[in-house]
Amino acid sequence: MRDVEHPGWALNLISAGRLQPGERALVVVDEPLAEQGSALAAAVRDAGGEPQLELWAGNRPLAAPPPSIGAAAAQSDIYFFLAQEPRPDEAGARIALNDISGAHGGRAVFLGFVDRELLEGELSQPPAELAEAARKLLADVEGAETVRIRGRAGTDLTLKVAGRRWLTDATPLEPGDFANYPGGEIYIAPLADGADGVLVADLTVPYTVEGLVDQPVMLRFEGGSVQSIEGGRAAELLNEIVESAGPSGRVIAELGIGLNPSIVPRGHVMLDEKAARTAHVAIGNNVGSYGGTNESSIHVDCVFSEPKIEVDGRSVEIPVP
């Protein structure tokens, strides 16, 4: 396959997914990215794969993957999912697709909030090499029981993580793995009752305001669940999302640490959560590949700056490649 025949972002995805000749590859897109889905399917075919293109559509919000997509994922070696307009109340359906794929060792690559400009620009550039930094940080936090995470704007959370596995999307994709693109974090699903303190998201809260938050969004956790959300317009919109999901939407879902020094936060959650010198805490769904037990229709990552981390009372340095 000659590079000139296909867009750089498609070649990057094929490389990140470790597509092998003869593998069955499901390409899923939402309606705004139908043209890009066709381009990716063509690149997969020329790389020796067997593509199947499907549209993420139906009666919205989707509570489960559309039947044709679920059936294809059950037979595919890898799926690529590109969404320009992912809905907050379809996180459960997207995670269910991961479960279908991962059950037989399928690999998965997800891109959210992407458009043609981003694909043809930043995501067509060579990706950063972050595997060494990720492995170092994973080694430093392995076996942790309690994590304390602080941030420049006031975040101070204590999380219980005993028995949970730290994961990363910064190392080569293996059978059953799920990754975002671009990658660049390590992450873990805390215990459902294991979050106490304050999260202050001073960078990004998706599905709320355009770009960076208008004011820092403060979430107070007690016993693993959000007790209050305060701030400006972004906080008001997050409150609405959480209320619509019910109690499950308030539960701690994830802690992630960003490693990618080439990304500058700009209010794009799928990029900002990977940026070096950021961390994120999510609420809502964390079943399946995350390794948690809380089922919810939402999964909302709240990104903050300049994290500092302690593991079982021991300070851990976050590497910047």
Coordinates of C-alpha atoms in Angstrom, one line a residue:
M1 CA 0.0 0.0 0.0
R2 CA 1.6 3.3 -1.1
D3 CA 1.2 6.2 1.3
V4 CA 0.1 8.6 -1.4
E5 CA -3.0 6.6 -2.1
H6 CA -4.7 7.1 1.3
P7 CA -5.0 9.9 3.8
G8 CA -2.4 10.0 6.6
W9 CA -5.0 9.6 9.4
A10 CA -6.2 6.4 7.8
L11 CA -2.7 5.0 7.6
N12 CA -2.1 6.0 11.2
L13 CA -5.3 4.2 12.3
I14 CA -4.3 1.0 10.4
S15 CA -0.9 1.1 12.1
A16 CA -2.3 1.8 15.5
G17 CA -4.8 -1.1 15.1
R18 CA -2.0 -3.4 14.0
L19 CA -4.1 -4.6 11.1
Q20 CA -2.8 -7.8 9.5
P21 CA -3.5 -9.1 6.0
G22 CA -6.7 -11.2 5.9
E23 CA -8.1 -9.7 9.1
R24 CA -11.8 -8.7 9.2
A25 CA -12.1 -5.0 10.0
L26 CA -15.4 -3.3 11.0
V27 CA -15.5 0.4 10.3
V28 CA -18.2 2.3 12.2
V29 CA -18.9 6.0 11.7
D30 CA -21.7 8.4 12.5
E31 CA -23.5 10.2 9.7
P32 CA -21.2 13.3 9.4
L33 CA -18.2 11.0 8.8
A34 CA -19.7 8.7 6.2
E35 CA -17.2 9.9 3.6
Q36 CA -14.3 9.3 5.9
G37 CA -15.6 5.9 6.7
S38 CA -15.5 5.0 3.0
A39 CA -11.9 6.3 2.8
L40 CA -10.8 4.2 5.8
A41 CA -12.5 1.1 4.5
A42 CA -10.7 1.6 1.2
A43 CA -7.4 1.9 3.0
V44 CA -8.1 -1.2 5.0
R45 CA -8.8 -3.1 1.8
D46 CA -5.6 -2.0 0.2
A47 CA -3.7 -3.0 3.4
G48 CA -5.0 -6.6 2.9
G49 CA -7.9 -6.4 5.4
E50 CA -11.5 -7.3 4.8
P51 CA -13.5 -4.2 5.7
Q52 CA -17.2 -3.9 6.5
L53 CA -18.6 -0.3 6.7
E54 CA -21.5 0.4 9.1
L55 CA -23.4 3.6 10.1
W56 CA -24.0 4.2 13.9
A57 CA -27.7 5.1 13.5
G58 CA -31.1 4.3 14.8
N59 CA -33.6 5.5 17.3
R60 CA -31.5 7.8 19.5
P61 CA -30.2 7.5 22.1
L62 CA -29.0 4.0 21.4
A63 CA -29.2 1.8 24.4
A64 CA -27.2 -0.9 22.6
P65 CA -25.2 -1.2 19.4
P66 CA -27.3 -1.5 16.3
P67 CA -27.9 -5.2 15.6
S68 CA -25.8 -5.2 12.3
I69 CA -22.9 -3.5 14.1
G70 CA -23.1 -5.9 17.0
A71 CA -23.1 -8.9 14.7
A72 CA -20.2 -7.6 12.7
A73 CA -18.2 -6.9 15.9
A74 CA -18.7 -10.5 17.0
Q75 CA -17.0 -11.6 13.8
S76 CA -14.3 -8.9 13.4
D77 CA -10.7 -9.0 14.4
I78 CA -10.7 -5.3 14.8
Y79 CA -13.1 -2.4 14.7
F80 CA -12.5 1.3 14.1
F81 CA -15.2 3.7 15.4
L82 CA -15.1 7.3 14.2
A83 CA -17.7 9.7 15.7
Q84 CA -18.0 13.4 15.0
E85 CA -21.0 13.9 17.3
P86 CA -20.9 11.2 20.1
R87 CA -23.8 11.5 22.5
P88 CA -23.2 11.5 26.3
D89 CA -26.2 9.1 26.8
E90 CA -24.8 6.5 24.4
A91 CA -21.6 5.7 26.3
G92 CA -23.2 2.5 27.6
A93 CA -23.9 1.4 24.0
R94 CA -20.4 2.2 22.9
I95 CA -18.9 0.3 25.8
A96 CA -21.2 -2.7 25.0
L97 CA -19.6 -2.8 21.5
N98 CA -16.2 -3.1 23.2
D99 CA -17.5 -6.0 25.2
I100 CA -18.8 -7.8 22.1
S101 CA -15.4 -7.3 20.3
G102 CA -13.2 -8.1 23.3
A103 CA -15.1 -11.3 24.1
H104 CA -13.4 -13.1 21.3
G105 CA -10.1 -11.2 21.4
G106 CA -11.0 -8.5 19.0
R107 CA -9.2 -5.1 19.1
A108 CA -10.9 -1.7 19.1
V109 CA -9.8 1.8 18.2
F110 CA -12.2 4.8 19.0
L111 CA -12.0 8.4 17.8
G112 CA -14.6 10.8 19.3
F113 CA -15.4 14.4 18.5
V114 CA -13.3 14.2 15.3
D115 CA -14.1 16.0 12.1
R116 CA -12.5 16.2 8.6
E117 CA -10.3 19.1 9.6
L118 CA -8.9 17.3 12.6
L119 CA -8.4 14.1 10.7
E120 CA -6.6 15.7 7.8
G121 CA -4.6 17.9 10.1
E122 CA -3.2 16.9 13.5
L123 CA -4.3 13.3 13.2
S124 CA -2.5 12.8 10.0
Q125 CA 0.9 13.6 11.6
P126 CA 3.2 10.9 12.9
P127 CA 2.0 9.9 16.4
A128 CA 4.2 10.4 19.5
E129 CA 6.1 7.5 20.9
L130 CA 4.8 7.1 24.5
A131 CA 5.2 3.3 25.2
E132 CA 8.3 3.7 27.4
A133 CA 6.9 6.5 29.5
A134 CA 3.6 4.5 30.0
R135 CA 5.4 1.4 31.0
K136 CA 7.5 3.3 33.5
L137 CA 4.5 4.9 35.1
L138 CA 2.6 1.6 35.2
A139 CA 5.5 0.0 37.0
D140 CA 5.5 2.8 39.6
V141 CA 1.7 2.5 40.4
E142 CA 1.3 -1.3 40.1
G143 CA -0.3 -2.9 43.1
A144 CA -1.6 0.4 44.5
E145 CA -4.4 0.2 47.0
T146 CA -5.0 4.0 47.5
V147 CA -4.3 6.9 45.2
R148 CA -4.4 10.5 46.1
I149 CA -4.6 12.9 43.1
R150 CA -4.2 16.6 43.3
G151 CA -4.4 19.4 40.7
R152 CA -3.4 23.1 40.3
A153 CA -7.0 24.4 40.5
G154 CA -7.8 22.6 43.7
T155 CA -8.5 18.9 42.9
D156 CA -7.8 16.7 46.0
L157 CA -9.3 13.3 45.7
T158 CA -8.5 10.0 47.5
L159 CA -9.4 6.9 45.4
K160 CA -9.6 3.2 46.4
V161 CA -8.1 1.0 43.6
A162 CA -7.2 -2.2 45.4
G163 CA -7.6 -5.2 43.1
R164 CA -8.2 -3.1 40.0
R165 CA -5.8 -3.2 37.0
W166 CA -4.0 -0.2 35.6
L167 CA -4.3 0.0 31.8
T168 CA -2.9 2.1 29.0
D169 CA -3.5 3.0 25.4
A170 CA 0.1 4.1 24.8
T171 CA 1.5 0.6 24.1
P172 CA 0.9 -1.7 21.1
L173 CA -2.6 -3.0 20.8
E174 CA -3.0 -6.6 21.9
P175 CA -5.9 -9.1 21.4
G176 CA -9.0 -7.9 23.4
D177 CA -7.6 -4.4 23.9
F178 CA -9.4 -1.1 23.5
A179 CA -7.7 2.2 22.7
N180 CA -8.5 5.8 21.8
Y181 CA -6.6 7.5 19.0
P182 CA -4.5 9.3 19.6
G183 CA -3.3 7.4 22.7
G184 CA -1.3 8.6 25.6
E185 CA -2.6 7.8 29.0
I186 CA -2.6 5.2 31.8
Y187 CA -5.9 4.7 33.6
I188 CA -7.8 2.7 36.2
A189 CA -11.4 2.1 37.4
P190 CA -11.6 3.0 41.1
L191 CA -13.9 1.0 43.4
A192 CA -17.5 2.2 43.2
D193 CA -17.4 3.4 46.9
G194 CA -13.8 4.6 46.6
A195 CA -13.8 8.4 45.9
D196 CA -13.7 11.1 48.5
G197 CA -12.7 14.7 48.1
V198 CA -13.0 17.4 45.5
L199 CA -12.4 17.3 41.7
V200 CA -11.9 20.7 40.0
A201 CA -12.0 20.4 36.2
D202 CA -10.3 23.6 35.0
L203 CA -9.7 22.4 31.4
T204 CA -12.4 20.3 29.7
V205 CA -15.8 18.8 30.4
P206 CA -17.3 17.2 27.2
Y207 CA -20.9 17.6 26.1
T208 CA -21.1 21.0 27.9
V209 CA -19.6 24.3 26.6
E210 CA -17.6 24.6 23.4
G211 CA -13.9 24.5 24.1
L212 CA -12.4 24.9 27.5
V213 CA -14.7 25.3 30.5
D214 CA -16.1 28.8 31.1
Q215 CA -15.4 28.4 34.8
P216 CA -13.7 25.6 36.8
V217 CA -16.3 22.8 37.5
M218 CA -16.2 21.5 41.1
L219 CA -17.5 18.0 41.9
R220 CA -17.6 16.9 45.5
F221 CA -17.3 13.2 46.0
E222 CA -18.3 11.2 49.1
G223 CA -18.4 7.4 49.3
G224 CA -17.6 7.1 45.6
S225 CA -20.4 9.3 44.3
V226 CA -20.8 13.0 43.3
Q227 CA -22.7 14.9 45.9
S228 CA -22.7 18.3 44.2
I229 CA -21.5 20.0 41.0
E230 CA -20.7 23.7 41.1
G231 CA -19.4 26.3 38.7
G232 CA -20.6 28.2 35.6
R233 CA -22.5 27.1 32.5
A234 CA -20.4 24.0 32.0
A235 CA -21.3 22.9 35.5
E236 CA -25.0 23.5 34.8
L237 CA -24.9 21.4 31.7
L238 CA -23.0 18.6 33.4
N239 CA -25.6 18.6 36.1
E240 CA -28.3 18.1 33.5
I241 CA -26.4 15.1 32.0
V242 CA -25.9 13.5 35.4
E243 CA -29.5 14.0 36.4
S244 CA -30.7 12.4 33.2
A245 CA -28.6 9.3 33.9
G246 CA -29.8 8.8 37.5
P247 CA -27.7 7.6 40.4
S248 CA -25.4 5.5 38.3
G249 CA -24.2 8.7 36.5
R250 CA -22.8 10.1 39.8
V251 CA -20.4 7.1 40.5
I252 CA -16.7 7.4 40.1
A253 CA -15.7 5.6 36.9
E254 CA -12.0 6.3 36.0
L255 CA -8.8 8.0 36.8
G256 CA -6.5 8.7 33.9
I257 CA -3.1 10.3 33.7
G258 CA -2.0 12.0 30.4
L259 CA 1.5 11.5 28.9
N260 CA 1.5 13.1 25.4
P261 CA 3.7 16.2 25.3
S262 CA 2.7 17.1 21.7
I263 CA -0.9 17.9 22.7
V264 CA -1.9 21.3 24.0
P265 CA -5.3 21.3 25.8
R266 CA -8.0 23.2 23.8
G267 CA -11.3 21.9 25.0
H268 CA -11.3 18.7 23.0
V269 CA -11.7 15.9 25.5
M270 CA -10.3 13.1 23.3
L271 CA -7.1 15.1 22.9
D272 CA -6.9 16.9 26.2
E273 CA -7.2 13.8 28.3
K274 CA -4.0 12.5 26.6
A275 CA -2.0 15.6 27.1
A276 CA 1.1 15.6 29.3
R277 CA 0.6 17.5 32.6
T278 CA -3.1 16.7 32.7
A279 CA -5.3 14.1 34.4
H280 CA -8.9 13.3 34.2
V281 CA -11.6 11.7 36.4
A282 CA -14.7 10.3 34.8
I283 CA -18.1 9.5 36.3
G284 CA -20.6 6.9 35.0
N285 CA -20.0 3.7 33.2
N286 CA -16.8 1.7 33.7
V287 CA -17.7 -1.9 33.0
G288 CA -16.2 -4.1 30.3
S289 CA -12.7 -3.1 29.2
Y290 CA -12.4 -0.5 32.0
G291 CA -12.6 -3.3 34.6
G292 CA -15.2 -1.7 36.8
T293 CA -18.7 -2.7 37.9
N294 CA -20.9 0.5 37.5
E295 CA -23.3 0.4 34.5
S296 CA -24.6 3.7 33.3
S297 CA -25.7 5.4 30.1
I298 CA -23.0 8.0 30.5
H299 CA -19.2 8.2 30.8
V300 CA -18.0 11.8 31.2
D301 CA -14.3 12.6 31.6
C302 CA -13.4 15.8 33.5
V303 CA -9.9 17.1 32.6
F304 CA -7.7 19.1 35.0
S305 CA -4.2 20.5 34.9
E306 CA -0.9 19.9 36.6
P307 CA -1.7 16.6 38.5
K308 CA 0.4 15.3 41.4
I309 CA -0.1 11.7 42.4
E310 CA 0.6 9.7 45.6
V311 CA 0.3 5.9 45.7
D312 CA -0.2 4.4 49.2
G313 CA 1.3 7.6 50.6
R314 CA 4.3 7.6 48.3
S315 CA 4.8 10.4 45.8
V316 CA 5.1 9.2 42.2
E317 CA 6.7 11.2 39.4
I318 CA 4.7 11.5 36.2
P319 CA 7.1 11.2 33.3
V320 CA 7.0 13.7 30.5
P321 CA 8.5 12.1 27.4

